[in-house]
Coordinates of C-alpha atoms in Angstrom, one line a residue:
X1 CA 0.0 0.0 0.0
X2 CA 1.2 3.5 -0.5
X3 CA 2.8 3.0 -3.8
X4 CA 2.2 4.5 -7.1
X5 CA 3.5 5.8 -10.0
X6 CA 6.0 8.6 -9.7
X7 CA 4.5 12.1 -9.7
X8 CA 6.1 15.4 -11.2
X9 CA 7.9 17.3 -8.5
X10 CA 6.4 20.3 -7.1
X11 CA 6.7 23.2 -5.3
X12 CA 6.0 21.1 -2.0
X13 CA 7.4 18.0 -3.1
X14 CA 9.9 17.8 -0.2
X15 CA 9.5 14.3 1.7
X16 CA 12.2 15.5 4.2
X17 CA 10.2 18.2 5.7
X18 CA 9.3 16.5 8.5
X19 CA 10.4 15.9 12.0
X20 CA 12.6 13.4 12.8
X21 CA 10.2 11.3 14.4
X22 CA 8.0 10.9 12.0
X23 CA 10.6 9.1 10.3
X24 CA 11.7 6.8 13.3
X25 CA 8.0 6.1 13.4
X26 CA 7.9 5.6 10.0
X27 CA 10.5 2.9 10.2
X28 CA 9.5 1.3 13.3
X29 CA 5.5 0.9 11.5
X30 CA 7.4 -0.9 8.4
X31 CA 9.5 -2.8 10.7
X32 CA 6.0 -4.4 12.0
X33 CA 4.1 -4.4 9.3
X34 CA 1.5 -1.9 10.0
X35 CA 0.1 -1.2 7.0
X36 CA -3.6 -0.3 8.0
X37 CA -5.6 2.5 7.2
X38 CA -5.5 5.4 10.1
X39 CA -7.6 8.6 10.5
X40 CA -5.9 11.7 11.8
X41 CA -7.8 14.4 12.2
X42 CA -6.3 18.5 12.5
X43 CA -7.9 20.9 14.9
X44 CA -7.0 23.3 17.8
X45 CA -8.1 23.2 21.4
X46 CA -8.5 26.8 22.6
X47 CA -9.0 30.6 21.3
X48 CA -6.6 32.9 22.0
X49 CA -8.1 35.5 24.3
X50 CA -8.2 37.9 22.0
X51 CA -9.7 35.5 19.3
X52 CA -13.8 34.9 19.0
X53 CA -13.2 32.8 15.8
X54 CA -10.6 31.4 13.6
X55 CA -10.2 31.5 9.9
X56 CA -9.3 28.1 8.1
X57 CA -6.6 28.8 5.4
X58 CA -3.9 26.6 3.8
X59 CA -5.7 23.9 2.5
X60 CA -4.2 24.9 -1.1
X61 CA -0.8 24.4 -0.1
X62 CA -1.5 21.0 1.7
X63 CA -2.9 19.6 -1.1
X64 CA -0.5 20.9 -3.6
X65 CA 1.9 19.0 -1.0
X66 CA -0.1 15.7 -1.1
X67 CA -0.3 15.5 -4.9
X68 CA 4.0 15.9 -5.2
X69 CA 5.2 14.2 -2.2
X70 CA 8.1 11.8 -2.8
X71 CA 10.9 11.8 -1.2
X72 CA 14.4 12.4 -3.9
X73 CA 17.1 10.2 -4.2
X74 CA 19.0 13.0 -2.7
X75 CA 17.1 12.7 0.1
X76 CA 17.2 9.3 0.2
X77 CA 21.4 9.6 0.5
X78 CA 20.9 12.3 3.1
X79 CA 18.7 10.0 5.8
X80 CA 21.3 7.2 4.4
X81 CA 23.9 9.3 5.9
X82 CA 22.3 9.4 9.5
X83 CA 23.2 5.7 9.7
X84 CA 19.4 5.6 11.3
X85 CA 17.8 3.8 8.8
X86 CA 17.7 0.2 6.7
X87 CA 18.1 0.0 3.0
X88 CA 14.3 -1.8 2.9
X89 CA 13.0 1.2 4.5
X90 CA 15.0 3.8 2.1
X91 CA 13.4 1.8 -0.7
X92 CA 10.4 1.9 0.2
X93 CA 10.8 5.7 0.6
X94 CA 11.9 5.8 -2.7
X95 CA 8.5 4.6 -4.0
X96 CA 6.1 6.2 -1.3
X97 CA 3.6 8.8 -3.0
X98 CA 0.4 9.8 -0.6
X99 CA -2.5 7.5 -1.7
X100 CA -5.3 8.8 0.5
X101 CA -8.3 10.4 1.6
X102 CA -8.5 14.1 2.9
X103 CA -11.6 15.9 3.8
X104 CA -11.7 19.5 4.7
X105 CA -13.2 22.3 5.4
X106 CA -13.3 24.8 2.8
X107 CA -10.3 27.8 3.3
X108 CA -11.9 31.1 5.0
X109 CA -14.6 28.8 6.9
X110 CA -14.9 30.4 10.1
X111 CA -13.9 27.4 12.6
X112 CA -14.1 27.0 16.2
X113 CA -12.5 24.1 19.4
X114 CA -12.0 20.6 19.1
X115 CA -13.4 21.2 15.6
X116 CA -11.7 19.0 12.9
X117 CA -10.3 21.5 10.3
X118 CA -8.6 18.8 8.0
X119 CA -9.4 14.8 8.3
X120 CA -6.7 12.7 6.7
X121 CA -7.4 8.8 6.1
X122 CA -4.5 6.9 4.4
X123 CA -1.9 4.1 5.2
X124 CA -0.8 4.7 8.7
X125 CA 3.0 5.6 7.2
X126 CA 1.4 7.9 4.7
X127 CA -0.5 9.9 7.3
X128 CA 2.1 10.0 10.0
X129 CA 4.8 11.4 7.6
X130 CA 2.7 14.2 6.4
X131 CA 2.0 15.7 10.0
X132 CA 4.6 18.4 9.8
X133 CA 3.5 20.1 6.5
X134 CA -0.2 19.8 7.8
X135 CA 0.1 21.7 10.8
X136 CA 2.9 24.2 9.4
X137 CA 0.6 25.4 6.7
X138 CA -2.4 25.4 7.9
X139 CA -1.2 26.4 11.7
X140 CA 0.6 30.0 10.1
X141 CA -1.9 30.5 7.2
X142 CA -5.4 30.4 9.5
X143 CA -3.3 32.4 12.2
X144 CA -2.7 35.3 9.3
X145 CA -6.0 34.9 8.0
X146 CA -7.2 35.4 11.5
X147 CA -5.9 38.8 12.0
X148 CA -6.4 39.7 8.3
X149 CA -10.3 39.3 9.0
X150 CA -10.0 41.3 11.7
X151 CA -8.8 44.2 10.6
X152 CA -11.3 44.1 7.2
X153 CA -14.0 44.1 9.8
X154 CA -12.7 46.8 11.8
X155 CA -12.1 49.3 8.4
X156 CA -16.3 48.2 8.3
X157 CA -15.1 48.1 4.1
X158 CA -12.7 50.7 3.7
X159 CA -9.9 49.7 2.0
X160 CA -7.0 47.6 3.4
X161 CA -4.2 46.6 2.3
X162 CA -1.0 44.2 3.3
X163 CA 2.3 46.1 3.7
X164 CA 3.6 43.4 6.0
X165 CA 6.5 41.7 3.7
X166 CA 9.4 43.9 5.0
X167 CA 8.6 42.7 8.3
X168 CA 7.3 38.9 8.0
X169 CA 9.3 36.1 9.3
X170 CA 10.9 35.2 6.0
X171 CA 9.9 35.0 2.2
X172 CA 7.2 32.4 2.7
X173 CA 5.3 33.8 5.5
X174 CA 5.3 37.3 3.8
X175 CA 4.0 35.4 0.7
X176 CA 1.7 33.6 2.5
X177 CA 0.3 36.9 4.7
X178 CA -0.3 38.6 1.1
X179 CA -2.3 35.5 0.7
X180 CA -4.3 35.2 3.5
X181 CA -5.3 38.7 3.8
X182 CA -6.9 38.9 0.1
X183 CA -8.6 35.0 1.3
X184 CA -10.0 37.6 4.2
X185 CA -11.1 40.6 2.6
X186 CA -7.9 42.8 2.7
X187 CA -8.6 44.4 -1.0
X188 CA -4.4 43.1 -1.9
X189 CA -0.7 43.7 -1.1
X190 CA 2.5 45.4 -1.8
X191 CA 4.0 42.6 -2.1
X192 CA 4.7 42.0 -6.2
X193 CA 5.9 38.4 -6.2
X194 CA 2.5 37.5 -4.3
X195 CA 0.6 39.5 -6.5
X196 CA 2.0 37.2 -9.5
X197 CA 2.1 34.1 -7.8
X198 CA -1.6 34.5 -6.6
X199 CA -3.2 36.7 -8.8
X200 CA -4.0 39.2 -6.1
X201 CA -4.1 43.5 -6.7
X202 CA -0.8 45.1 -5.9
X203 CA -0.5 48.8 -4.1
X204 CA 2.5 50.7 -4.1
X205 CA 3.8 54.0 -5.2
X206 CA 6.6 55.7 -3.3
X207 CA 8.5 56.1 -0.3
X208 CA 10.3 59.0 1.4
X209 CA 13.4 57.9 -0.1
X210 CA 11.9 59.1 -3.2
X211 CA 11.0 62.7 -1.5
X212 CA 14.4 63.0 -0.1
X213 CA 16.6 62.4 -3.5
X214 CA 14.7 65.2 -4.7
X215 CA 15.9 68.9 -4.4
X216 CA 12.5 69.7 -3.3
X217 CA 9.6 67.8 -2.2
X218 CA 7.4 70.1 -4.5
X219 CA 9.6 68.8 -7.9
X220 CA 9.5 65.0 -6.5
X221 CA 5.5 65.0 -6.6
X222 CA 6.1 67.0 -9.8
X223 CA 7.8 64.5 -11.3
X224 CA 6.4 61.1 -10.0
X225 CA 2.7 62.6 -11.0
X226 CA 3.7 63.3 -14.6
X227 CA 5.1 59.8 -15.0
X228 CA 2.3 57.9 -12.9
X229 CA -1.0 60.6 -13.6
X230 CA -2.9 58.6 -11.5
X231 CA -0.6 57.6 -7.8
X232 CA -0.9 58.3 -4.3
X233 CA 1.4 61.4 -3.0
X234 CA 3.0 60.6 0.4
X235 CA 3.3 63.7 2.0
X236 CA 4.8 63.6 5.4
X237 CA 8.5 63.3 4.3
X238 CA 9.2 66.9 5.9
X239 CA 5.9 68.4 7.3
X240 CA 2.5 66.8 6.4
X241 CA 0.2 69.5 6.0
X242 CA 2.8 71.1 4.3
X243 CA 3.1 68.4 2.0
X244 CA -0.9 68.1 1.6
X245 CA -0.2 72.2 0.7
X246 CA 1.9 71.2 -2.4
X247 CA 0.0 68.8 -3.5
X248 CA -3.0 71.1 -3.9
X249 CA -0.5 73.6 -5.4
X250 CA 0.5 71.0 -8.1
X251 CA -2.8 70.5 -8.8
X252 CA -3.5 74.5 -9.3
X253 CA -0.7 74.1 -11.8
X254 CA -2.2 70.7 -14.0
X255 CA -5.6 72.2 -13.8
X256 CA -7.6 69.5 -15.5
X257 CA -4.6 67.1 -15.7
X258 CA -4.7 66.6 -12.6
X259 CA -5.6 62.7 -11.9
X260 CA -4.2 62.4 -8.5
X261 CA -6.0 59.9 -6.6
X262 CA -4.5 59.9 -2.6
X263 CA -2.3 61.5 -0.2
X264 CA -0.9 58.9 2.2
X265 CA -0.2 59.5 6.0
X266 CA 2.3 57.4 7.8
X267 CA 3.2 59.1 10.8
X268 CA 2.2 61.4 13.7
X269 CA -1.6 61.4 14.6
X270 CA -3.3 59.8 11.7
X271 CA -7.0 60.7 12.9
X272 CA -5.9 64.8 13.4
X273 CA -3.7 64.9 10.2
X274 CA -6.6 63.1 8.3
X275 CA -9.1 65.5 9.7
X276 CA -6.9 68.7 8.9
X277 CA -5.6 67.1 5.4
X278 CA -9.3 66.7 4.5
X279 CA -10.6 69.6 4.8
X280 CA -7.7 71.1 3.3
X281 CA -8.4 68.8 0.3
X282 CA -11.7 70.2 0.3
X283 CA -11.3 73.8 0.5
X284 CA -9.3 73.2 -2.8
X285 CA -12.0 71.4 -4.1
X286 CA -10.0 68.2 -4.3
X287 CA -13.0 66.2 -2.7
X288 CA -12.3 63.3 -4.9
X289 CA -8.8 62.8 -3.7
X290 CA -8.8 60.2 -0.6
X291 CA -6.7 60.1 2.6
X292 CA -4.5 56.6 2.6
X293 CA -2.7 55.9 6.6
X294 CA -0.2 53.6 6.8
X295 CA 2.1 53.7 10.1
X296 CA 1.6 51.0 13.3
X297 CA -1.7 49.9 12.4
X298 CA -3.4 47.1 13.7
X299 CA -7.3 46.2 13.8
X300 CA -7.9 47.7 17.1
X301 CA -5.9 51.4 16.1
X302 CA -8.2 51.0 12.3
X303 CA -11.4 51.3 14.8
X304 CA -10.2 54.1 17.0
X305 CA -9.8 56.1 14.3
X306 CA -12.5 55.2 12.5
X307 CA -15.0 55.7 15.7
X308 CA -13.3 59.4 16.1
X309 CA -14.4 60.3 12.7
X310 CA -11.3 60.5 11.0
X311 CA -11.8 60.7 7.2
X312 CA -9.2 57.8 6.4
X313 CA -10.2 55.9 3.0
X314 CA -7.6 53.0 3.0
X315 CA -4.9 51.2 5.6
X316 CA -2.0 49.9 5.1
X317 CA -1.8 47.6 7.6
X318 CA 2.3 46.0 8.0
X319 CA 4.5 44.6 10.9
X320 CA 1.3 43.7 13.3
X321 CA -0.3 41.8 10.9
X322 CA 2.6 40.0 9.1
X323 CA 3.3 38.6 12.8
X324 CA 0.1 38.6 14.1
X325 CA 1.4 40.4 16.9
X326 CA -1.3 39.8 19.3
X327 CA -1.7 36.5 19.0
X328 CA 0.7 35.0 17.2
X329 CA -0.4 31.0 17.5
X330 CA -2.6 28.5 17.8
X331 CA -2.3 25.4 19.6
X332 CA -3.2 23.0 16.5
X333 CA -2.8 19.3 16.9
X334 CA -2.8 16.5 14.2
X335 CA -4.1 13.6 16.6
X336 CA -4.9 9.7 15.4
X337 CA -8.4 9.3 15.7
X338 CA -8.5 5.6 14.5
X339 CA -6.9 3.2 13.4
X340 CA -7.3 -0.2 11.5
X341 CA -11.5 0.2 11.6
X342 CA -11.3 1.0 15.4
X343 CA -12.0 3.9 17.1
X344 CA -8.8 5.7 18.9
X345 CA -8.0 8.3 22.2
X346 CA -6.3 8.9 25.0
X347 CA -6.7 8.7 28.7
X348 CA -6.1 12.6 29.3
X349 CA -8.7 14.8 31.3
X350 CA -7.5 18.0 30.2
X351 CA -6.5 17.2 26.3
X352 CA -9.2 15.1 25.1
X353 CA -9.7 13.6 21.7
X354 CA -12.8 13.0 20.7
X355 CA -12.2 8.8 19.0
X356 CA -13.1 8.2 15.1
X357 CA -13.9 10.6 12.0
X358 CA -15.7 13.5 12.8
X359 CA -18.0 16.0 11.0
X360 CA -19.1 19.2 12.3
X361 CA -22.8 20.4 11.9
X362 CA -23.5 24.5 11.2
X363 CA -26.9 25.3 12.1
X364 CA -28.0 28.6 10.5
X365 CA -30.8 30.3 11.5
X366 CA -32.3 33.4 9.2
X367 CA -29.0 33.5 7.8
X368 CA -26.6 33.3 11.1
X369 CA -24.7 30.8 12.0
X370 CA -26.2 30.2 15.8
X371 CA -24.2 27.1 17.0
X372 CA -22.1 24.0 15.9
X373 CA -22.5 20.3 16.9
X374 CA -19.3 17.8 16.3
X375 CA -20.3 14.0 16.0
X376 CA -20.3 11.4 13.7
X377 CA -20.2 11.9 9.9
X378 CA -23.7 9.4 9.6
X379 CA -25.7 10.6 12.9
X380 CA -28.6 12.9 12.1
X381 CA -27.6 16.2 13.2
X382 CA -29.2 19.8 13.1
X383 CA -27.0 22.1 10.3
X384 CA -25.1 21.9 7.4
X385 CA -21.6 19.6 7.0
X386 CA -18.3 21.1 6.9
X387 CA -15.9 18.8 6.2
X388 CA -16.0 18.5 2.0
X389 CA -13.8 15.9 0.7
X390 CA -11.1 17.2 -1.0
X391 CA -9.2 14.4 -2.2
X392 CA -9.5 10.8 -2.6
X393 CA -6.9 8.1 -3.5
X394 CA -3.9 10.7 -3.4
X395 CA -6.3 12.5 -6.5
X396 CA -7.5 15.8 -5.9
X397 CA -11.3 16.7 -6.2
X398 CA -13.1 19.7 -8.0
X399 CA -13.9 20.8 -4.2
X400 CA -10.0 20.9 -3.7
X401 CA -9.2 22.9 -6.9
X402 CA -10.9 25.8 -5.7
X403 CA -9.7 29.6 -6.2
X404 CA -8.5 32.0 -3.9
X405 CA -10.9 34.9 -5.4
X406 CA -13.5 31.9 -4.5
X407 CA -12.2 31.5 -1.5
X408 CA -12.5 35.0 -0.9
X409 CA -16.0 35.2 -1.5
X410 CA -16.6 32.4 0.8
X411 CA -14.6 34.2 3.7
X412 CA -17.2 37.0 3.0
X413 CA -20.0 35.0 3.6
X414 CA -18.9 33.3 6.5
X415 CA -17.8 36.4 8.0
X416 CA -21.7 38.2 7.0
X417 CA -22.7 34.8 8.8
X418 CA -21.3 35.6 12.3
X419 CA -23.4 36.9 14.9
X420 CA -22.2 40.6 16.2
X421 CA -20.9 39.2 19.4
X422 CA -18.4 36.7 18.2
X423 CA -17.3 39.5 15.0
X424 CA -16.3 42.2 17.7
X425 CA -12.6 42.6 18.2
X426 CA -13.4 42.3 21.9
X427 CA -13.4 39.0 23.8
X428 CA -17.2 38.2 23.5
X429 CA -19.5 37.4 26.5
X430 CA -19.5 33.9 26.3
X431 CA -18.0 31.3 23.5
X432 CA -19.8 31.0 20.5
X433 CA -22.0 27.6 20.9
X434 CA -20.2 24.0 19.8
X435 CA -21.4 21.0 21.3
X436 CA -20.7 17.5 21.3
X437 CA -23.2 15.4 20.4
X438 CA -25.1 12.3 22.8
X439 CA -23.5 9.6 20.6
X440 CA -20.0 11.0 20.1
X441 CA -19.8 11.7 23.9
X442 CA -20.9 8.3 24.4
X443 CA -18.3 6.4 22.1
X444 CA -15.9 8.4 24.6
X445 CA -16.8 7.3 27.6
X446 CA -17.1 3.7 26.2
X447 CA -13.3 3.4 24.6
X448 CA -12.1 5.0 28.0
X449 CA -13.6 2.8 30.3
X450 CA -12.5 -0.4 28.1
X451 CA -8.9 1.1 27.6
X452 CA -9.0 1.7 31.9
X453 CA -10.3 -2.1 31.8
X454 CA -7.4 -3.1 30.2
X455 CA -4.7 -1.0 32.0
X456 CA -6.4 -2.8 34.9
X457 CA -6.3 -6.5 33.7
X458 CA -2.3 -6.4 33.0
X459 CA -0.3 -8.0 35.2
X460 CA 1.3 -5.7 37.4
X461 CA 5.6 -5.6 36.6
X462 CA 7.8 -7.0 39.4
X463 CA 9.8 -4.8 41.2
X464 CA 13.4 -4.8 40.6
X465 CA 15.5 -5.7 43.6

């Protein structure tokens, strides 16, 4: 089991990223033949307390993992070298390609505790192995998309934008916060390479660097405006309403071509400048041009401005969302479930896992989501099923080939979906509603009690002398 034909290498091909216990596992599995089918199942635990909701994202990756895994022949020398592992083992490496099952819920799903976010169900190897990549994408993607979401619903639709690259923890996670704030509702980035690589909108047009080369700051907005008609301005280079001053002198010079579209502000007090460069704007009669901050923005500084009635149009929004710097994890686990046909847990009061596949129930009512119930994928249950499959036999499904700009629309909905109390940026009053259902409760109690039978029934080890 667990072999097919070789696929094409992709950009998450990389069998070797993974700890080194998976491997030891893997090996110690092979050594006594268990080859069974195993279900491990993805979810988190606990909000953060800042946190009413979490967004699911990085399914996309995962699967575009899945569909290349292998491990190279390079690879294969490299774990030869650790003097760890047996030549039948490397071989069957060699020829391992993920052959499973994985069910999912869709990326910008709005997901809650103990609620399975990905379901795997392949060859025990298969779906031991893959743990790493599971929770590394997914775990960094839904905490980015978290914080993303958060921050569209405090500019209540004014524009937003990622400016976090600079500052993210490498190329990947800047890549993948450009990502997970368009799944969100941020309206793109300024991050080019993300814009190609995910078709997203880029934003960008200068920085003070561009101001300072200049003789003047008047003949650098000359200049950048007469090669880009239609940019933002920054103006707080020297003195900001100084700068909001030349701007509405350059545009008494153009006259009609004028096509300026936005002064940006990215320092001092955003909600006084914005007041003071807005009506400055519109004494000019330069109503149409907008008011774009930037500067130390998170959600929570987006809604004090906005609730002091500061005329802002847009955010850039950089460091505190490319590290989420509130709450910058989750505690995601990827847990065995079951396990050759049987039901599997552990014999832990305060981390429990909840034996066998799962599927969680959304009841909406008049268009809100109003609670969740987590049970068994066949029980009759109250609400709508989460967990799509995704990909079957190591193939991936029309419900896995879905778009980000899809995505994105889903996001919306979810988000539209969410009751006021668990969308405010504040810790709501109580959790929003997931139960366990009778029968899934029951199968608990029942595979405890028989695995506490059995602990019992061993003979007890003799003492060493």
């Amino acid at each position: 089991m667990g072999e097919r034909r070789a696929a094409e290498p992709g950009p998450f091909a990389e069998g070797l990223f993974t700890d080194l216990y998976e491997l030891t596992m893997a090996q110690a599995y092979d050594a006594e033949a268990m080859e069974d089918v195993a279900v491990f199942e993805l979810f988190f635990r606990k909000l953060p307390a800042s946190r009413n909701f979490v967004m699911a994202a990085g399914l996309a990756d995962v699967l575009d993992y899945l569909e290349h895994f292998q491990f190279s022949e390079d690879d294969l020398a490299y774990l030869r070298r650790q003097g760890t592992f047996r030549e039948p083992f490397l071989a069957r490496l060699a020829r391992l390609r993920f052959t499973g099952d994985v069910d999912a819920v869709p990326e910008g799903t709005l997901i809650f505790p103990n609620e399975p976010v990905v379901q795997v169900t392949a060859p025990l190897i298969e779906a031991q192995l893959i743990e790493t990549l599971v929770l590394n994408q997914v775990h960094f993607q839904s905490v980015a998309a978290t914080k993303a979401a958060r921050c569209v619903l405090a500019a209540e639709g004014r524009t937003v934008v990622d400016f976090g690259s600079r500052r993210a923890h490498g190329i990947d996670a800047a890549l993948k916060v450009a990502r997970t704030s368009y799944l969100a509702g941020a309206s793109g980035t300024s991050n080019v390479l993300a814009g190609k690589r995910y078709d997203i909108p880029i934003f960008g047009t200068m920085a003070h660097s561009y101001i300072q080369a200049h003789a003047d700051e008047p003949a650098a907005f000359a200049a950048f405006a007469r090669l880009y008609p239609e940019t933002t301005l920054l103006v707080d280079t020297y003195d900001t309403l100084t700068g909001v001053r030349r701007v509405i002198d350059l545009a008494r010079k153009l006259g009609e071509r004028f096509r300026v579209k936005a002064v940006r502000l990215d320092s001092g007090d955003l909600g006084a400048l914005a007041v003071a460069t807005r009506r400055l704007l519109d004494q000019a009669g330069l109503e149409r041009v907008k008011i774009f901050a930037s500067s130390g923005l998170d959600e929570h500084e987006i809604r004090r401005l906005i609730r002091a009635g500061a005329p802002i149009d847009g955010f850039g929004v950089g460091t505190k969302l490319a590290v989420s710097q509130d709450a910058p994890d989750l505690d995601f686990a990827y847990k065995l479930v079951a396990y050759a046909g049987q039901p599997r847990t552990k014999l832990s009061a305060e981390k429990i896992i909840y034996p066998g596949r799962k599927q969680v129930f959304r009841e909406v009512h008049d268009g809100m989501a109003t609670a969740d119930v987590l049970g068994e994928p066949d029980e009759p249950a109250p609400g709508r099923p989460l967990l799509q499959p995704v990909m079957r036999q190591g193939e991936r499904l029309p419900a896995g080939r879905v778009t980000l700009h899809a995505a994105r629309d889903h996001a919306a909905r979810q988000l539209a979906r969410l009751p006021e109390p668990w969308r405010s940026l504040d810790p709501a009053d109580r959790p929003y509603p997931v139960r366990v259902s009778d029968r899934l409760n029951q199968r608990l109690r029942q595979l405890q009690a028989r695995m506490r039978d059995a602990r019992a029934q061993r003979p007890a080890r003799p003492h060493a002398k």
